[in-house]
């Protein structure tokens, strides 16, 4: 008879496989730490899968499988580049493939992406399932086709379904039967395989604070990123050296996904412009720290004394993203100090005064469990998360 694996999204069963499971789905939305073993009542088994087979059964079983929320699964697909806009853009491409391969007997062309989302939302809401291979109309073909259409990519297919249910709904991949049946190993989570995204920055403090903030604020996404190790390999750290490193990697024809992240200051923007003038493959995403709302009117000290001004693109190194609470000392904002004048850009380069004080204060903030302002650093993380959506 064999054993069955089953994915459920908001308790709706999908992607049933005999004597195996879809590794691609696991790689896209789960991490090893999502794998759980949990004792459950037999009567709790999904009725859309098992019918009334376990009604009144007082026994129990050990669930083996992956579990995560819809919202987190969506975020993981998003950092890999999938969005609802991209799913919508890919939908007519899938329809064209289906038509060219004569997959459906009804006119698929009249159904829009909105029609598609509306249908799968309603199917899930009404918990409609059938186990006959019915393709006589659009709705029946969706139920037969795991709520997708022929020609869709797996990422687009999954993201479309996830977008139709509440973000706090549960996504679960039940591997209990195939593990118990010996069709896969017990420690199946070791087989998860995904390509980490390499993040390159100007210096080691950027790495320290961005990676630590990522781990604190988005632990469910932390494993997807890898940061350059400046200390271990004595890598030169400045904006010009970052450009040289990226050019060398591009010249090697590396295919790894790479995010290049410059400071939002005079030198960083100058070097980013230089790098952007060179043709790069799509696996390189060249970014800078985003503009800060509170940096539009910030105190600075220069030859003319104290002045309130917009320091975005002039003096926003990593420390400026630590939040107003971290940048405040004795009730006043710690000012920016103007340093060297950049002849090429005709602008001054600035950095925060009392840098060590600010850094140590932020380190304590990262370790604290109290509610704090991470809005600045979150802007950087959001930029990183959205890098491959463009």
Short mmCIF file of C-alpha atoms in Angstrom, two decimals:
data_model
loop_
_atom_site.label_atom_id
_atom_site.label_comp_id
_atom_site.label_asym_id
_atom_site.label_seq_id
_atom_site.Cartn_x
_atom_site.Cartn_y
_atom_site.Cartn_z
CA UNK A 1 0.00 0.00 0.00
CA UNK A 2 2.86 2.38 0.72
CA UNK A 3 3.12 5.48 2.90
CA UNK A 4 1.95 9.05 2.24
CA UNK A 5 3.47 12.45 3.01
CA UNK A 6 1.21 15.50 3.07
CA UNK A 7 1.64 19.27 3.16
CA UNK A 8 -1.19 21.27 4.72
CA UNK A 9 -1.64 25.04 4.53
CA UNK A 10 -4.27 26.33 6.96
CA UNK A 11 -5.34 22.66 7.33
CA UNK A 12 -5.94 22.32 3.59
CA UNK A 13 -4.09 19.24 2.20
CA UNK A 14 -1.75 19.61 -0.76
CA UNK A 15 1.16 17.85 -2.48
CA UNK A 16 0.38 14.30 -1.37
CA UNK A 17 3.22 11.93 -2.31
CA UNK A 18 3.47 8.17 -1.96
CA UNK A 19 6.69 6.80 -0.43
CA UNK A 20 8.45 10.17 -0.55
CA UNK A 21 8.09 13.94 -0.27
CA UNK A 22 8.87 17.11 -2.23
CA UNK A 23 12.40 18.17 -1.24
CA UNK A 24 12.08 21.38 -3.28
CA UNK A 25 9.15 22.56 -1.13
CA UNK A 26 11.08 21.85 2.06
CA UNK A 27 14.12 23.74 0.74
CA UNK A 28 12.00 26.79 -0.09
CA UNK A 29 10.04 27.32 3.13
CA UNK A 30 11.53 25.29 6.01
CA UNK A 31 14.71 25.22 8.06
CA UNK A 32 16.08 22.27 10.09
CA UNK A 33 14.82 23.84 13.33
CA UNK A 34 11.25 23.69 11.98
CA UNK A 35 11.30 19.90 12.20
CA UNK A 36 9.33 18.62 15.20
CA UNK A 37 8.42 15.35 16.84
CA UNK A 38 5.19 15.62 18.78
CA UNK A 39 2.77 13.18 20.38
CA UNK A 40 -0.75 13.69 19.02
CA UNK A 41 -4.15 12.05 19.34
CA UNK A 42 -5.19 9.87 16.42
CA UNK A 43 -8.53 11.67 16.40
CA UNK A 44 -6.71 14.95 15.58
CA UNK A 45 -5.65 13.72 12.14
CA UNK A 46 -6.83 15.90 9.24
CA UNK A 47 -10.29 14.77 8.13
CA UNK A 48 -9.74 16.04 4.58
CA UNK A 49 -6.92 13.51 4.32
CA UNK A 50 -8.14 10.64 6.51
CA UNK A 51 -11.91 11.07 6.41
CA UNK A 52 -13.59 9.41 9.42
CA UNK A 53 -10.95 6.68 9.77
CA UNK A 54 -9.86 7.95 13.19
CA UNK A 55 -13.19 9.17 14.59
CA UNK A 56 -13.47 8.09 18.22
CA UNK A 57 -9.96 6.63 18.22
CA UNK A 58 -8.47 7.24 21.67
CA UNK A 59 -4.97 6.21 20.65
CA UNK A 60 -2.06 8.48 19.79
CA UNK A 61 0.85 8.70 17.36
CA UNK A 62 4.19 10.50 17.14
CA UNK A 63 4.01 13.26 14.54
CA UNK A 64 7.21 13.74 12.54
CA UNK A 65 7.39 16.70 10.21
CA UNK A 66 7.95 20.40 9.60
CA UNK A 67 5.83 23.17 11.08
CA UNK A 68 5.92 26.94 10.58
CA UNK A 69 3.53 29.87 10.17
CA UNK A 70 2.31 31.16 6.82
CA UNK A 71 3.84 34.59 7.52
CA UNK A 72 7.34 33.20 8.06
CA UNK A 73 7.10 30.88 5.04
CA UNK A 74 6.16 33.91 2.94
CA UNK A 75 9.11 35.90 4.28
CA UNK A 76 11.48 33.10 3.35
CA UNK A 77 10.13 33.02 -0.20
CA UNK A 78 10.40 36.81 -0.35
CA UNK A 79 14.11 36.91 0.50
CA UNK A 80 14.62 34.44 -2.35
CA UNK A 81 12.93 36.97 -4.63
CA UNK A 82 9.27 35.96 -4.73
CA UNK A 83 6.50 38.56 -4.27
CA UNK A 84 2.82 38.70 -5.12
CA UNK A 85 3.74 41.06 -7.98
CA UNK A 86 6.21 38.52 -9.36
CA UNK A 87 3.66 35.69 -8.98
CA UNK A 88 1.17 37.84 -10.90
CA UNK A 89 3.75 38.54 -13.61
CA UNK A 90 4.55 34.83 -13.96
CA UNK A 91 0.88 33.77 -14.15
CA UNK A 92 0.35 34.61 -17.87
CA UNK A 93 3.65 32.90 -18.67
CA UNK A 94 2.36 29.72 -17.00
CA UNK A 95 -0.94 30.04 -18.85
CA UNK A 96 0.93 30.29 -22.15
CA UNK A 97 2.90 27.13 -21.34
CA UNK A 98 -0.32 25.29 -20.46
CA UNK A 99 -2.00 26.36 -23.72
CA UNK A 100 1.03 25.44 -25.85
CA UNK A 101 1.12 21.99 -24.22
CA UNK A 102 -2.67 21.52 -24.66
CA UNK A 103 -2.97 20.76 -20.95
CA UNK A 104 -6.54 22.00 -20.42
CA UNK A 105 -9.66 21.39 -22.50
CA UNK A 106 -11.34 24.62 -21.38
CA UNK A 107 -10.25 28.21 -22.29
CA UNK A 108 -7.69 29.11 -19.62
CA UNK A 109 -6.97 32.51 -21.19
CA UNK A 110 -10.10 34.15 -19.77
CA UNK A 111 -9.00 33.65 -16.14
CA UNK A 112 -6.95 36.45 -14.58
CA UNK A 113 -4.52 36.20 -11.67
CA UNK A 114 -7.21 37.75 -9.45
CA UNK A 115 -9.67 35.08 -10.59
CA UNK A 116 -7.06 32.49 -9.68
CA UNK A 117 -6.51 33.88 -6.15
CA UNK A 118 -10.25 34.26 -5.60
CA UNK A 119 -10.86 30.65 -6.58
CA UNK A 120 -8.17 29.13 -4.37
CA UNK A 121 -9.25 31.35 -1.45
CA UNK A 122 -12.80 30.06 -1.80
CA UNK A 123 -11.70 26.43 -2.22
CA UNK A 124 -9.65 26.59 0.99
CA UNK A 125 -12.43 28.40 2.86
CA UNK A 126 -15.01 25.81 1.81
CA UNK A 127 -12.48 22.96 2.27
CA UNK A 128 -13.32 21.45 -1.10
CA UNK A 129 -11.34 18.37 -2.08
CA UNK A 130 -11.78 15.50 -4.53
CA UNK A 131 -9.53 12.64 -5.49
CA UNK A 132 -10.63 12.23 -9.08
CA UNK A 133 -8.46 13.69 -11.84
CA UNK A 134 -10.98 16.31 -12.94
CA UNK A 135 -9.95 19.01 -15.42
CA UNK A 136 -13.32 19.88 -16.95
CA UNK A 137 -13.36 23.43 -15.59
CA UNK A 138 -11.03 25.92 -13.88
CA UNK A 139 -12.12 25.23 -10.30
CA UNK A 140 -11.96 21.44 -10.60
CA UNK A 141 -8.55 21.65 -12.28
CA UNK A 142 -7.24 23.75 -9.38
CA UNK A 143 -8.40 21.19 -6.83
CA UNK A 144 -6.82 18.40 -8.87
CA UNK A 145 -3.65 20.43 -9.48
CA UNK A 146 -2.75 21.27 -5.86
CA UNK A 147 -4.34 24.75 -6.24
CA UNK A 148 -1.95 25.63 -9.02
CA UNK A 149 -1.91 25.70 -12.81
CA UNK A 150 0.33 23.84 -15.18
CA UNK A 151 3.50 25.80 -15.93
CA UNK A 152 3.85 27.62 -12.61
CA UNK A 153 7.15 27.58 -10.75
CA UNK A 154 7.01 25.95 -7.33
CA UNK A 155 7.88 29.25 -5.60
CA UNK A 156 5.13 31.15 -7.42
CA UNK A 157 2.64 28.34 -6.77
CA UNK A 158 3.40 28.22 -3.04
CA UNK A 159 3.45 32.00 -2.60
CA UNK A 160 0.07 32.38 -4.32
CA UNK A 161 -1.53 29.86 -1.95
CA UNK A 162 0.13 31.36 1.13
CA UNK A 163 -1.17 34.79 0.13
CA UNK A 164 -4.75 33.54 0.33
CA UNK A 165 -4.78 32.56 4.01
CA UNK A 166 -4.11 34.43 7.30
CA UNK A 167 -0.43 34.88 8.13
CA UNK A 168 -0.82 33.20 11.52
CA UNK A 169 -2.15 30.02 9.89
CA UNK A 170 0.02 26.91 10.16
CA UNK A 171 1.98 25.30 7.35
CA UNK A 172 2.79 21.69 8.16
CA UNK A 173 4.53 18.95 6.22
CA UNK A 174 3.57 15.58 7.72
CA UNK A 175 6.31 13.02 7.07
CA UNK A 176 5.20 10.64 9.82
CA UNK A 177 4.13 7.75 7.62
CA UNK A 178 7.11 7.81 5.26
CA UNK A 179 9.53 7.97 8.21
CA UNK A 180 7.73 5.16 10.05
CA UNK A 181 7.60 3.17 6.81
CA UNK A 182 11.35 3.52 6.30
CA UNK A 183 11.02 5.50 3.08
CA UNK A 184 13.23 8.28 4.42
CA UNK A 185 15.62 8.63 7.36
CA UNK A 186 14.61 9.85 10.81
CA UNK A 187 16.94 12.86 10.71
CA UNK A 188 15.44 14.07 7.43
CA UNK A 189 16.06 17.74 8.34
CA UNK A 190 19.76 17.17 7.53
CA UNK A 191 18.78 17.01 3.87
CA UNK A 192 17.53 20.60 3.72
CA UNK A 193 19.60 22.37 1.10
CA UNK A 194 19.53 26.06 0.24
CA UNK A 195 22.11 28.54 -1.00
CA UNK A 196 23.07 31.14 1.58
CA UNK A 197 23.13 34.78 0.49
CA UNK A 198 26.54 36.37 0.98
CA UNK A 199 26.46 39.91 2.41
CA UNK A 200 29.54 42.06 1.76
CA UNK A 201 30.00 45.30 3.74
CA UNK A 202 32.63 48.01 4.09
CA UNK A 203 33.90 46.85 7.47
CA UNK A 204 33.78 44.43 10.37
CA UNK A 205 31.58 46.63 12.61
CA UNK A 206 28.94 46.61 9.86
CA UNK A 207 29.06 42.81 9.93
CA UNK A 208 28.94 42.66 13.72
CA UNK A 209 25.91 44.88 14.16
CA UNK A 210 23.90 43.84 11.09
CA UNK A 211 24.33 40.11 11.74
CA UNK A 212 23.59 40.47 15.46
CA UNK A 213 20.48 42.55 14.73
CA UNK A 214 19.31 40.03 12.15
CA UNK A 215 19.69 37.21 14.68
CA UNK A 216 17.79 39.14 17.35
CA UNK A 217 14.97 40.56 15.23
CA UNK A 218 14.54 37.87 12.54
CA UNK A 219 15.96 34.59 13.90
CA UNK A 220 13.81 32.63 11.42
CA UNK A 221 15.71 34.28 8.53
CA UNK A 222 19.22 34.37 10.01
CA UNK A 223 20.32 31.04 8.50
CA UNK A 224 19.78 32.33 4.97
CA UNK A 225 22.67 34.82 5.20
CA UNK A 226 26.43 34.61 5.47
CA UNK A 227 28.67 37.59 6.24
CA UNK A 228 32.28 38.17 5.27
CA UNK A 229 34.78 37.40 8.03
CA UNK A 230 37.19 40.34 8.15
CA UNK A 231 39.25 39.12 11.12
CA UNK A 232 39.87 35.49 10.17
CA UNK A 233 41.25 36.30 6.72
CA UNK A 234 42.57 39.84 7.43
CA UNK A 235 40.34 41.37 4.75
CA UNK A 236 40.92 45.07 4.10
CA UNK A 237 37.93 47.08 5.29
CA UNK A 238 36.82 50.26 3.55
CA UNK A 239 34.57 51.26 0.66
CA UNK A 240 37.36 51.21 -1.95
CA UNK A 241 38.49 47.73 -0.85
CA UNK A 242 34.89 46.52 -1.06
CA UNK A 243 34.73 47.60 -4.70
CA UNK A 244 37.97 45.74 -5.49
CA UNK A 245 36.63 42.60 -3.79
CA UNK A 246 33.35 42.68 -5.70
CA UNK A 247 35.09 43.25 -9.04
CA UNK A 248 37.35 40.27 -8.34
CA UNK A 249 34.34 38.08 -7.51
CA UNK A 250 32.49 39.24 -10.63
CA UNK A 251 35.55 38.52 -12.76
CA UNK A 252 35.60 34.95 -11.45
CA UNK A 253 32.07 34.48 -12.86
CA UNK A 254 30.77 33.41 -9.45
CA UNK A 255 27.06 32.47 -9.47
CA UNK A 256 26.45 32.75 -5.73
CA UNK A 257 23.78 35.30 -4.61
CA UNK A 258 25.67 38.32 -3.26
CA UNK A 259 24.48 41.55 -1.64
CA UNK A 260 26.99 44.42 -1.64
CA UNK A 261 26.17 46.98 1.05
CA UNK A 262 27.72 50.47 1.18
CA UNK A 263 27.46 53.06 3.95
CA UNK A 264 25.11 55.98 3.34
CA UNK A 265 27.92 58.53 3.42
CA UNK A 266 30.01 60.53 0.96
CA UNK A 267 32.68 57.88 0.35
CA UNK A 268 30.26 54.97 0.32
CA UNK A 269 28.01 56.56 -2.29
CA UNK A 270 30.99 57.58 -4.42
CA UNK A 271 32.33 54.02 -4.45
CA UNK A 272 28.87 52.58 -5.09
CA UNK A 273 28.56 54.82 -8.16
CA UNK A 274 31.91 53.52 -9.37
CA UNK A 275 30.78 49.92 -8.96
CA UNK A 276 27.44 50.60 -10.64
CA UNK A 277 29.29 51.82 -13.72
CA UNK A 278 30.55 48.27 -14.24
CA UNK A 279 28.28 45.64 -15.81
CA UNK A 280 27.43 43.03 -13.18
CA UNK A 281 25.45 39.78 -13.41
CA UNK A 282 22.05 39.58 -11.72
CA UNK A 283 23.33 37.57 -8.76
CA UNK A 284 25.02 40.77 -7.50
CA UNK A 285 22.76 43.31 -5.80
CA UNK A 286 24.44 46.65 -5.10
CA UNK A 287 22.81 48.56 -2.22
CA UNK A 288 23.49 51.30 0.28
CA UNK A 289 22.15 51.91 3.75
CA UNK A 290 18.75 53.61 3.27
CA UNK A 291 18.05 57.23 4.17
CA UNK A 292 17.02 57.84 7.78
CA UNK A 293 14.04 60.05 8.68
CA UNK A 294 15.74 61.37 11.82
CA UNK A 295 18.95 62.14 9.88
CA UNK A 296 17.17 64.86 7.91
CA UNK A 297 17.60 67.26 10.82
CA UNK A 298 20.61 66.15 12.81
CA UNK A 299 23.27 68.11 14.72
CA UNK A 300 26.71 68.30 13.15
CA UNK A 301 29.97 70.00 14.09
CA UNK A 302 32.22 71.54 11.46
CA UNK A 303 34.36 74.60 10.78
CA UNK A 304 31.36 76.89 11.31
CA UNK A 305 30.35 75.25 14.59
CA UNK A 306 27.16 73.38 15.45
CA UNK A 307 24.62 73.11 12.64
CA UNK A 308 21.39 71.16 12.15
CA UNK A 309 21.28 69.62 8.68
CA UNK A 310 20.39 66.61 6.55
CA UNK A 311 23.25 64.14 6.90
CA UNK A 312 21.78 61.41 4.67
CA UNK A 313 24.33 60.48 1.96
CA UNK A 314 27.01 62.40 3.88
CA UNK A 315 27.57 60.82 7.27
CA UNK A 316 25.26 57.83 7.85
CA UNK A 317 27.55 55.00 8.81
CA UNK A 318 26.23 51.98 10.68
CA UNK A 319 26.15 53.81 14.04
CA UNK A 320 23.50 56.22 12.80
CA UNK A 321 21.08 53.27 12.47
CA UNK A 322 21.23 52.34 16.15
CA UNK A 323 18.18 54.44 17.04
CA UNK A 324 17.61 57.82 18.70
CA UNK A 325 17.83 56.22 22.16
CA UNK A 326 21.34 54.94 21.43
CA UNK A 327 22.45 58.20 19.80
CA UNK A 328 21.40 60.26 22.82
CA UNK A 329 23.71 61.18 25.69
CA UNK A 330 22.70 63.33 28.67
CA UNK A 331 19.49 64.24 26.91
CA UNK A 332 21.13 65.44 23.68
CA UNK A 333 21.86 63.81 20.33
CA UNK A 334 25.54 63.00 19.86
CA UNK A 335 26.56 65.16 16.89
CA UNK A 336 28.19 64.22 13.62
CA UNK A 337 31.76 65.44 13.25
CA UNK A 338 32.84 66.54 9.76
CA UNK A 339 36.20 65.16 8.70
CA UNK A 340 37.97 65.01 5.34
CA UNK A 341 36.67 66.93 2.32
CA UNK A 342 36.07 64.75 -0.75
CA UNK A 343 37.32 66.74 -3.74
CA UNK A 344 35.68 64.46 -6.31
CA UNK A 345 32.24 64.64 -4.72
CA UNK A 346 32.65 68.22 -3.46
CA UNK A 347 31.30 67.10 -0.09
CA UNK A 348 32.55 66.48 3.41
CA UNK A 349 32.72 63.00 4.91
CA UNK A 350 31.32 62.79 8.42
CA UNK A 351 30.95 60.27 11.22
CA UNK A 352 29.35 60.10 14.65
CA UNK A 353 31.29 61.61 17.55
CA UNK A 354 31.99 59.25 20.46
CA UNK A 355 31.75 56.24 18.15
CA UNK A 356 32.97 53.74 20.75
CA UNK A 357 30.41 54.96 23.28
CA UNK A 358 27.58 54.54 20.76
CA UNK A 359 28.78 51.09 19.70
CA UNK A 360 29.03 49.82 23.28
CA UNK A 361 25.59 51.21 24.06
CA UNK A 362 24.13 49.35 21.08
CA UNK A 363 25.85 46.11 22.08
CA UNK A 364 24.07 46.33 25.44
CA UNK A 365 20.83 47.09 23.63
CA UNK A 366 21.19 43.93 21.55
CA UNK A 367 21.62 41.85 24.69
CA UNK A 368 18.71 43.47 26.54
CA UNK A 369 15.21 42.02 26.59
CA UNK A 370 13.57 45.41 27.09
CA UNK A 371 11.54 47.05 24.30
CA UNK A 372 13.88 49.28 22.29
CA UNK A 373 13.95 51.25 19.07
CA UNK A 374 15.38 49.15 16.24
CA UNK A 375 13.64 51.08 13.45
CA UNK A 376 16.91 52.34 11.95
CA UNK A 377 18.66 48.98 11.74
CA UNK A 378 15.38 47.45 10.56
CA UNK A 379 15.53 49.71 7.47
CA UNK A 380 18.87 48.11 6.57
CA UNK A 381 17.52 44.60 7.16
CA UNK A 382 14.44 45.31 5.04
CA UNK A 383 16.72 46.46 2.22
CA UNK A 384 18.62 43.18 2.51
CA UNK A 385 15.42 41.11 2.54
CA UNK A 386 14.09 42.84 -0.58
CA UNK A 387 17.35 42.79 -2.54
CA UNK A 388 16.40 39.94 -4.89
CA UNK A 389 12.84 41.12 -5.43
CA UNK A 390 14.09 43.78 -7.88
#
